[in-house]
Amino acid sequence: TQLLEQSPQFLSIQEGENLTVYCNSSSVFSSLQWYRQEPGEGPVLLVTVVTGGEVKKLKRLTFQFGDARKDSSLHITAAQPGDTGLYLCAASSGTYKYIFGTGTRLKVLA
Amino acid sequence: NAGVTQTPKFQVLKTGQSMTLQCAQDMNHEYMSWYRQDPGMGLRLIHYSVGAGITDQGEVPNGYNVSRSTTEDFPLRLLSAAPSQTSVYFCASSPGLAGVSLWSFGPGTRLTVL
């Protein structure tokens, strides 16, 4: 069974601080995605990475796929209250069967 | 486009009752999936479909049935509800791209089984 472990589970920080959340597995994946979910809504896709070592930036968010394609990180620079939410990683070793991590719940205090 | 729509938004069932959670998408996406989300467990894949007439099991398929007679609709049927099926259910769809899926999620159905 493939597992995706996310850390930390919870994170509460002040506005303006930087943070990194991690998504780890012992399995190799062909693609990895990050989602953000707000209360009462479905997850929203932020980014997809497919190449080992790949780095993608989305404004203040930086995503990296590990060289061995087993892990990923999400770094947020100068966090804002609007970044508050549940961050989920998801990965697949094929095309359409994705498994999800347990999530990191982020709270950014003003 | 309405995207992915799910009905109902909330549902309460008694143990042993059956019901169907509806999911529809208007983006002509080939792939569709059903997930359940429980506290501390992330999203777990129940069933998925790669096109009309084609479905397969995910991680936690027991107690659920699906069918895909059209590209647009992917209903999830609970055969005999159990308290362990209390959860939030999400439907998602993706275009059929080579090598990767780009999932759009619906707003979810919150189900309570008493």
XYZ file of N, CA and C in Angstrom:
672
model
N 0.842 -1.191 0.000
C 0.000 0.000 0.000
C 0.880 1.245 0.000
N 0.599 2.150 -0.920
C 1.368 3.395 -0.969
C 0.846 4.351 0.080
N 1.763 5.016 0.780
C 1.376 5.976 1.796
C 2.083 7.285 1.553
N 1.371 8.377 1.816
C 1.959 9.703 1.768
C 1.849 10.304 3.158
N 2.991 10.640 3.742
C 2.986 11.226 5.070
C 3.304 12.707 4.976
N 2.496 13.518 5.623
C 2.719 14.953 5.601
C 3.123 15.429 6.992
N 4.025 16.410 7.003
C 4.440 16.999 8.268
C 4.713 18.479 8.077
N 4.472 19.299 9.118
C 3.783 18.888 10.339
C 2.284 18.715 10.091
N 1.590 18.168 11.077
C 0.135 18.024 10.954
C -0.552 19.367 11.136
N -0.041 20.158 12.078
C -0.611 21.463 12.374
C 0.506 22.496 12.436
N 0.187 23.712 12.007
C 1.168 24.778 12.030
C 0.427 26.096 12.234
N 0.837 26.824 13.267
C 0.239 28.125 13.530
C 1.366 29.143 13.576
N 1.324 30.131 12.696
C 2.421 31.087 12.605
C 1.868 32.499 12.499
N 2.762 33.475 12.697
C 2.387 34.881 12.568
C 2.518 35.317 11.110
N 1.710 36.277 10.748
C 1.787 36.874 9.412
C 3.209 37.365 9.159
N 3.710 37.084 7.967
C 5.051 37.532 7.596
C 6.129 36.467 7.761
N 5.846 35.420 8.521
C 6.837 34.352 8.720
C 6.877 33.449 7.490
N 7.988 32.717 7.372
C 8.145 31.711 6.321
C 7.870 30.328 6.897
N 7.484 29.394 6.050
C 7.219 28.037 6.521
C 7.436 27.032 5.403
N 7.708 25.793 5.813
C 7.834 24.695 4.850
C 7.045 23.498 5.363
N 6.280 22.883 4.488
C 5.591 21.646 4.819
C 6.105 20.554 3.886
N 6.039 19.325 4.386
C 6.683 18.216 3.690
C 5.690 17.096 3.381
N 5.994 16.382 2.301
C 5.182 15.245 1.867
C 6.173 14.131 1.513
N 6.117 13.019 2.253
C 7.124 11.966 2.095
C 6.502 10.604 1.863
N 7.215 9.784 1.106
C 6.763 8.422 0.848
C 7.980 7.536 0.577
N 7.798 6.252 0.695
C 8.847 5.302 0.319
C 8.659 4.841 -1.124
N 7.573 5.285 -1.764
C 7.267 4.881 -3.139
C 7.714 5.952 -4.126
N 7.956 5.528 -5.332
C 8.301 6.444 -6.419
C 7.026 6.796 -7.178
N 6.851 8.066 -7.481
C 5.647 8.514 -8.157
C 5.976 9.154 -9.496
N 5.029 9.083 -10.416
C 5.209 9.728 -11.712
C 4.787 11.192 -11.672
N 3.919 11.543 -10.734
C 3.521 12.941 -10.587
C 3.061 13.188 -9.158
N 3.219 14.418 -8.714
C 2.801 14.798 -7.370
C 2.120 16.145 -7.453
N 1.067 16.297 -6.680
C 0.285 17.530 -6.716
C 0.110 18.082 -5.303
N -0.088 19.389 -5.243
C -0.453 20.055 -3.995
C -1.808 20.731 -4.172
N -2.651 20.597 -3.125
C -3.972 21.204 -3.100
C -4.106 22.040 -1.832
N -4.992 23.034 -1.881
C -5.392 23.753 -0.672
C -6.904 23.605 -0.522
N -7.322 23.337 0.696
C -8.743 23.150 0.966
C -9.166 24.084 2.098
N -10.269 24.795 1.866
C -10.821 25.665 2.894
C -12.052 25.001 3.482
N -12.433 25.372 4.694
C -13.555 24.699 5.380
C -14.831 24.717 4.546
N -15.473 23.543 4.439
C -16.739 23.437 3.723
C -16.619 23.395 2.224
N -15.390 23.328 1.704
C -15.189 23.304 0.258
C -14.331 22.129 -0.155
N -14.324 21.859 -1.466
C -13.450 20.819 -1.975
C -12.040 21.339 -2.170
N -11.046 20.427 -2.260
C -9.661 20.857 -2.501
C -9.525 21.561 -3.850
N -8.589 22.503 -3.911
C -8.295 23.225 -5.146
C -6.852 22.953 -5.521
N -6.643 22.522 -6.755
C -5.302 22.189 -7.231
C -4.423 23.441 -7.328
N -3.226 23.355 -6.717
C -2.266 24.459 -6.784
C -1.205 24.212 -7.853
N -0.650 22.996 -7.848
C 0.472 22.728 -8.754
C 0.607 21.235 -8.990
N 1.193 20.892 -10.130
C 1.563 19.509 -10.438
C 3.040 19.493 -10.814
N 3.808 18.554 -10.230
C 5.211 18.383 -10.592
C 5.402 16.952 -11.074
N 6.214 16.804 -12.109
C 6.373 15.477 -12.718
C 7.824 15.037 -12.872
N 8.778 15.955 -12.771
C 10.182 15.631 -13.009
C 10.960 15.703 -11.708
N 11.781 14.681 -11.420
C 12.614 14.696 -10.230
C 13.458 15.952 -10.168
N 13.454 16.638 -9.006
C 14.206 17.875 -8.848
C 13.480 19.122 -9.325
N 12.316 18.952 -9.887
C 11.571 20.088 -10.439
C 11.161 21.061 -9.352
N 11.288 22.352 -9.651
C 10.864 23.431 -8.757
C 9.866 24.301 -9.511
N 8.733 24.561 -8.869
C 7.741 25.464 -9.460
C 7.387 26.539 -8.453
N 7.168 27.757 -8.976
C 6.801 28.865 -8.105
C 5.440 29.400 -8.494
N 4.644 29.700 -7.475
C 3.330 30.280 -7.667
C 3.236 31.435 -6.681
N 3.589 32.620 -7.138
C 3.655 33.821 -6.294
C 4.566 33.552 -5.101
N 4.060 33.508 -3.876
C 4.913 33.312 -2.692
C 5.080 31.841 -2.331
N 4.532 30.942 -3.146
C 4.616 29.508 -2.870
C 5.656 28.876 -3.790
N 6.543 28.066 -3.214
C 7.551 27.350 -3.985
C 7.385 25.864 -3.717
N 7.267 25.089 -4.783
C 7.054 23.652 -4.696
C 8.275 22.947 -5.268
N 8.706 21.881 -4.594
C 9.838 21.109 -5.104
C 9.513 19.629 -5.063
N 9.867 18.933 -6.111
C 9.732 17.479 -6.203
C 11.114 16.902 -5.945
N 11.215 15.904 -5.061
C 12.504 15.325 -4.741
C 13.164 14.675 -5.953
N 14.486 14.605 -5.917
C 15.229 14.039 -7.049
C 14.778 12.616 -7.365
N 14.479 11.838 -6.324
C 14.075 10.442 -6.514
C 12.576 10.296 -6.729
N 11.861 11.383 -6.782
C 10.397 11.420 -6.989
C 9.649 10.643 -5.905
N 10.158 10.738 -4.642
C 9.467 10.096 -3.531
C 8.926 11.118 -2.537
N 9.328 12.387 -2.681
C 8.934 13.355 -1.687
C 8.829 14.739 -2.315
N 8.220 15.644 -1.562
C 8.020 16.997 -2.069
C 7.922 17.956 -0.893
N 8.193 19.223 -1.168
C 8.040 20.249 -0.149
C 7.303 21.439 -0.736
N 6.635 22.139 0.166
C 5.935 23.381 -0.176
C 6.441 24.453 0.764
N 7.023 25.499 0.225
C 7.557 26.596 1.027
C 6.720 27.838 0.755
N 6.287 28.494 1.832
C 5.539 29.744 1.698
C 6.379 30.866 2.299
N 6.597 31.889 1.526
C 7.356 33.059 1.971
C 6.391 34.148 2.420
N 6.703 34.752 3.559
C 5.900 35.876 4.077
C 4.418 35.518 4.098
N 4.089 34.529 4.918
C 2.718 34.018 4.963
C 1.719 35.123 5.306
N 0.536 34.977 4.731
C -0.550 35.918 4.963
C -1.773 35.174 5.485
N -2.685 35.860 6.178
C -3.881 35.177 6.682
C -4.661 34.449 5.592
N -4.628 34.928 4.369
C -5.298 34.271 3.257
C -4.697 32.925 2.886
N -3.507 32.606 3.424
C -2.882 31.301 3.174
C -3.436 30.223 4.109
N -4.210 30.630 5.089
C -4.792 29.675 6.032
C -5.622 28.623 5.305
N -5.420 27.371 5.697
C -6.173 26.290 5.077
C -5.522 24.954 5.322
N -6.105 23.921 4.731
C -5.547 22.575 4.797
C -4.792 22.317 3.503
N -3.509 21.992 3.615
C -2.676 21.722 2.445
C -2.502 20.211 2.300
N -2.867 19.715 1.134
C -2.838 18.284 0.861
C -1.901 17.996 -0.303
N -1.076 16.960 -0.146
C -0.340 16.485 -1.300
C -1.037 15.229 -1.823
N -0.883 14.986 -3.105
C -1.475 13.817 -3.751
C -0.491 13.323 -4.804
N -0.432 12.014 -4.990
C 0.555 11.469 -5.918
C 0.007 10.246 -6.631
N 0.585 9.996 -7.779
C 0.179 8.848 -8.573
C 1.402 8.203 -9.204
N 1.370 6.883 -9.317
C 2.413 6.179 -10.067
C 1.946 5.889 -11.483
N 0.720 6.324 -11.795
C 0.169 6.152 -13.144
C -0.345 7.473 -13.642
N -1.605 7.479 -14.081
C -2.182 8.694 -14.633
C -3.373 9.203 -13.859
N -4.244 8.299 -13.367
C -5.516 8.771 -12.831
C -5.841 8.243 -11.436
N -5.043 7.367 -10.874
C -5.334 6.831 -9.547
C -4.426 7.533 -8.544
N -4.952 8.591 -7.912
C -4.167 9.408 -7.008
C -4.481 9.070 -5.560
N -3.446 9.012 -4.727
C -3.623 8.877 -3.295
C -3.267 10.214 -2.655
N -3.897 10.489 -1.514
C -3.700 11.758 -0.824
C -3.004 11.550 0.507
N -2.243 12.555 0.903
C -1.674 12.586 2.235
C -2.732 13.029 3.246
N -2.363 12.995 4.526
C -3.305 13.328 5.586
C -3.454 14.835 5.791
N -2.567 15.620 5.218
C -2.742 17.064 5.241
C -1.965 17.786 6.322
N -1.692 19.058 6.057
C -1.115 19.990 7.036
C -2.096 21.142 7.192
N -2.548 21.327 8.420
C -3.500 22.410 8.675
C -2.726 23.643 9.107
N -2.775 24.683 8.268
C -2.017 25.906 8.501
C -2.952 27.024 8.948
N -2.512 27.739 9.990
C -3.238 28.924 10.434
C -2.252 30.073 10.505
N -2.547 31.136 9.791
C -1.694 32.314 9.791
C -2.420 33.419 10.535
N -1.784 33.878 11.609
C -2.402 34.878 12.479
C -1.995 36.279 12.059
N -2.970 37.182 12.018
C -2.703 38.575 11.620
C -2.019 39.339 12.738
N -19.572 27.653 -17.047
C -19.572 26.250 -16.618
C -19.820 26.148 -15.116
N -20.648 25.177 -14.713
C -20.897 24.958 -13.299
C -19.761 24.168 -12.659
N -18.947 23.479 -13.461
C -17.861 22.669 -12.917
C -18.387 21.320 -12.449
N -17.974 20.926 -11.241
C -18.420 19.666 -10.651
C -19.492 19.994 -9.615
N -20.665 19.412 -9.774
C -21.747 19.645 -8.827
C -22.083 18.352 -8.106
N -22.434 18.479 -6.825
C -22.787 17.322 -6.005
C -24.094 17.607 -5.274
N -24.949 16.602 -5.227
C -26.177 16.704 -4.433
C -26.424 15.387 -3.721
N -26.985 15.406 -2.509
C -27.295 16.605 -1.735
C -26.050 17.169 -1.068
N -26.161 18.299 -0.415
C -25.046 18.869 0.330
C -24.926 18.211 1.701
N -26.061 17.884 2.296
C -26.105 17.222 3.599
C -27.114 16.080 3.529
N -26.832 14.998 4.274
C -27.775 13.879 4.321
C -27.597 13.129 5.625
N -28.717 12.750 6.243
C -28.696 11.909 7.427
C -29.452 10.627 7.084
N -28.820 9.499 7.348
C -29.422 8.197 7.074
C -29.465 7.366 8.346
N -30.347 6.407 8.358
C -30.339 5.411 9.425
C -29.585 4.174 8.932
N -28.991 3.468 9.855
C -28.268 2.244 9.512
C -29.158 1.327 8.685
N -28.602 0.829 7.578
C -29.328 -0.089 6.715
C -30.022 0.561 5.531
N -30.198 1.870 5.578
C -30.827 2.548 4.448
C -29.851 2.628 3.282
N -30.412 2.772 2.097
C -29.580 2.953 0.905
C -29.838 4.344 0.330
N -28.852 4.838 -0.396
C -29.056 6.117 -1.058
C -27.987 6.302 -2.146
N -28.219 7.284 -2.996
C -27.283 7.600 -4.071
C -26.829 9.040 -3.940
N -25.514 9.227 -3.938
C -24.932 10.566 -3.996
C -24.701 10.897 -5.466
N -25.211 12.066 -5.853
C -25.118 12.446 -7.255
C -23.890 13.314 -7.514
N -23.284 13.111 -8.676
C -22.156 13.920 -9.119
C -22.285 14.153 -10.608
N -22.127 15.396 -11.028
C -22.183 15.728 -12.448
C -21.124 16.770 -12.768
N -20.584 16.675 -13.995
C -19.619 17.684 -14.444
C -19.960 18.081 -15.876
N -19.737 19.368 -16.174
C -20.097 19.887 -17.494
C -18.864 20.316 -18.280
N -17.713 19.716 -17.969
C -16.455 20.096 -18.612
C -15.993 19.049 -19.624
N -16.827 18.039 -19.866
C -16.495 16.963 -20.798
C -15.217 16.222 -20.381
N -15.028 16.087 -19.057
C -13.848 15.387 -18.548
C -14.031 13.881 -18.649
N -12.948 13.206 -19.026
C -12.998 11.736 -19.153
C -12.937 11.048 -17.791
N -12.054 11.548 -16.907
C -11.827 10.861 -15.641
C -12.726 11.447 -14.549
N -13.243 10.544 -13.702
C -13.993 10.977 -12.526
C -13.673 10.048 -11.372
N -13.704 10.596 -10.152
C -13.363 9.826 -8.959
C -14.261 10.219 -7.805
N -14.392 9.285 -6.884
C -15.066 9.548 -5.609
C -14.067 9.330 -4.470
N -14.017 10.302 -3.555
C -13.176 10.219 -2.366
C -14.054 10.427 -1.133
N -13.602 9.880 -0.028
C -14.173 10.234 1.269
C -13.090 10.865 2.121
N -13.515 11.828 2.956
C -12.558 12.533 3.805
C -13.001 12.405 5.240
N -12.127 11.835 6.038
C -12.373 11.657 7.457
C -11.289 12.378 8.241
N -11.606 12.870 9.443
C -10.627 13.633 10.222
C -9.320 12.851 10.403
N -8.208 13.485 10.114
C -6.895 12.878 10.320
C -6.503 11.828 9.307
N -7.344 11.620 8.273
C -7.048 10.547 7.314
C -6.956 11.035 5.883
N -6.992 12.308 5.675
C -6.895 12.801 4.305
C -8.065 12.345 3.466
N -7.875 12.257 2.158
C -8.899 11.765 1.249
C -8.542 10.352 0.815
N -9.503 9.480 0.840
C -9.275 8.108 0.400
C -10.144 7.795 -0.818
N -9.528 7.179 -1.800
C -10.196 6.919 -3.075
C -11.148 5.730 -2.943
N -12.417 5.931 -3.331
C -13.420 4.880 -3.230
C -13.526 4.127 -4.562
N -13.891 4.850 -5.613
C -13.990 4.297 -6.965
C -13.572 5.374 -7.951
N -13.173 4.936 -9.141
C -12.857 5.907 -10.169
C -13.285 5.371 -11.529
N -13.322 6.286 -12.500
C -13.751 5.931 -13.854
C -12.880 6.681 -14.861
N -12.462 5.977 -15.904
C -11.640 6.618 -16.934
C -12.433 6.889 -18.203
N -13.737 6.654 -18.136
C -14.591 6.965 -19.270
C -15.940 6.300 -19.098
N -16.896 6.701 -19.905
C -18.239 6.113 -19.830
C -18.152 4.602 -19.993
N -18.783 3.894 -19.075
C -18.814 2.439 -19.111
C -17.634 1.752 -18.457
N -16.666 2.538 -17.940
C -15.448 1.960 -17.354
C -15.274 2.471 -15.929
N -15.312 1.554 -14.958
C -15.081 1.935 -13.567
C -14.125 0.943 -12.919
N -13.515 1.362 -11.816
C -12.598 0.479 -11.091
C -12.576 0.881 -9.637
N -12.072 -0.048 -8.795
C -12.059 0.186 -7.364
C -10.843 0.977 -6.942
N -11.028 1.778 -5.878
C -9.927 2.480 -5.264
C -9.486 1.783 -3.996
N -9.082 2.569 -2.986
C -8.565 2.025 -1.732
C -9.638 1.449 -0.822
N -10.822 2.061 -0.807
C -11.872 1.697 0.152
C -13.212 1.493 -0.546
N -13.357 0.494 -1.420
C -14.580 0.348 -2.212
C -15.739 -0.375 -1.536
N -15.454 -1.091 -0.428
C -16.492 -1.943 0.160
C -17.669 -1.119 0.659
N -18.884 -1.571 0.273
C -20.110 -0.900 0.697
C -20.604 0.152 -0.279
N -19.854 0.348 -1.360
C -20.197 1.371 -2.356
C -20.225 0.759 -3.764
N -21.160 1.248 -4.578
C -21.200 0.885 -5.986
C -21.206 2.143 -6.836
N -20.639 2.049 -8.039
C -20.690 3.158 -8.985
C -21.031 2.619 -10.364
N -21.470 3.537 -11.199
C -21.660 3.246 -12.614
C -21.398 4.542 -13.368
N -21.074 4.433 -14.635
C -20.818 5.629 -15.456
C -21.440 5.380 -16.838
N -22.712 5.734 -16.927
C -23.416 5.511 -18.191
C -23.234 6.676 -19.156
N -22.879 7.855 -18.637
C -22.618 9.015 -19.482
C -21.307 9.656 -19.051
N -20.730 10.489 -19.907
C -19.508 11.207 -19.527
C -19.765 12.150 -18.363
N -20.967 12.728 -18.300
C -21.254 13.792 -17.336
C -21.505 13.301 -15.911
N -22.091 12.114 -15.746
C -22.592 11.703 -14.439
C -21.838 10.514 -13.860
N -21.633 10.560 -12.536
C -20.904 9.477 -11.870
C -21.505 9.301 -10.467
N -22.665 8.652 -10.349
C -23.310 8.510 -9.041
C -22.632 7.456 -8.169
N -22.682 7.686 -6.868
C -22.128 6.754 -5.876
C -23.286 6.208 -5.043
N -23.410 4.907 -5.031
C -24.514 4.274 -4.308
C -24.020 3.606 -3.037
N -24.686 3.921 -1.930
C -24.449 3.216 -0.670
C -25.533 2.143 -0.562
N -25.121 0.906 -0.466
C -26.058 -0.205 -0.562
C -26.843 -0.412 0.726
N -26.151 -0.353 1.860
C -26.765 -0.537 3.176
C -25.910 0.258 4.154
N -26.339 1.480 4.430
C -25.489 2.429 5.160
C -25.108 1.918 6.545
N -23.861 2.202 6.921
C -23.332 1.846 8.237
C -22.725 3.093 8.869
N -22.698 3.161 10.207
C -22.107 4.336 10.868
C -20.675 4.623 10.408
N -19.928 3.588 10.020
C -18.547 3.782 9.544
C -18.491 4.556 8.228
N -19.634 4.729 7.578
C -19.675 5.485 6.333
C -19.995 6.961 6.560
N -20.122 7.355 7.812
C -20.250 8.770 8.141
C -18.964 9.474 7.707
N -19.102 10.464 6.827
C -17.920 11.085 6.244
C -18.363 12.246 5.358
N -17.359 12.945 4.814
C -17.622 13.929 3.764
C -17.155 13.309 2.453
N -18.024 13.296 1.468
C -17.737 12.651 0.187
C -17.498 13.707 -0.892
N -16.399 13.538 -1.595
C -16.057 14.455 -2.680
C -15.983 13.714 -4.001
N -16.559 14.325 -5.009
C -16.447 13.848 -6.372
C -15.469 14.769 -7.095
N -14.686 14.213 -8.009
C -13.720 15.006 -8.755
C -13.691 14.556 -10.207
N -13.318 15.472 -11.098
C -13.191 15.110 -12.505
C -11.907 15.714 -13.065
N -11.409 15.095 -14.145
C -10.181 15.551 -14.775
C -10.244 15.282 -16.264
N -9.639 16.162 -17.061
C -9.496 15.822 -18.477
C -8.579 14.622 -18.622
N -8.735 13.870 -19.675
C -7.916 12.686 -19.901
C -6.611 13.051 -20.571
N -5.648 13.521 -19.792
C -4.350 13.925 -20.319
C -3.379 12.757 -20.256
N -2.355 12.814 -21.056
C -1.343 11.754 -21.030
C -0.429 11.965 -19.830
N -0.434 11.006 -18.908
C 0.532 11.013 -17.831
C 0.141 11.728 -16.557
N -0.896 12.543 -16.554
C -1.231 13.297 -15.352
C -2.720 13.637 -15.370
N -3.292 13.733 -14.170
C -4.680 14.175 -14.050
C -4.696 15.524 -13.338
N -5.623 16.382 -13.709
C -5.774 17.694 -13.085
C -7.180 17.733 -12.498
N -7.271 17.379 -11.217
C -8.572 17.168 -10.597
C -9.256 18.460 -10.195
N -10.535 18.544 -10.583
C -11.431 19.594 -10.097
C -12.430 18.921 -9.168
N -12.537 19.437 -7.958
C -13.394 18.815 -6.961
C -14.731 19.537 -6.845
N -15.756 18.764 -6.504
C -17.036 19.340 -6.158
C -17.014 19.847 -4.720
N -18.131 20.434 -4.263
C -18.182 21.032 -2.922
C -18.388 20.023 -1.800
N -18.683 18.768 -2.140
C -18.806 17.735 -1.117
C -20.228 17.484 -0.659
N -20.443 16.261 -0.148
C -21.692 15.871 0.515
C -21.332 15.375 1.906
N -21.921 15.997 2.899
C -21.660 15.585 4.293
C -22.718 14.587 4.697
N -22.301 13.346 4.926
C -23.223 12.244 5.238
C -23.046 11.788 6.673
N -24.165 11.675 7.386
C -24.176 11.123 8.742
C -25.068 9.896 8.759
N -24.523 8.796 9.273
C -25.301 7.554 9.387
C -25.503 7.253 10.866
N -26.747 7.217 11.278
C -27.065 7.005 12.699
C -27.282 5.527 13.014
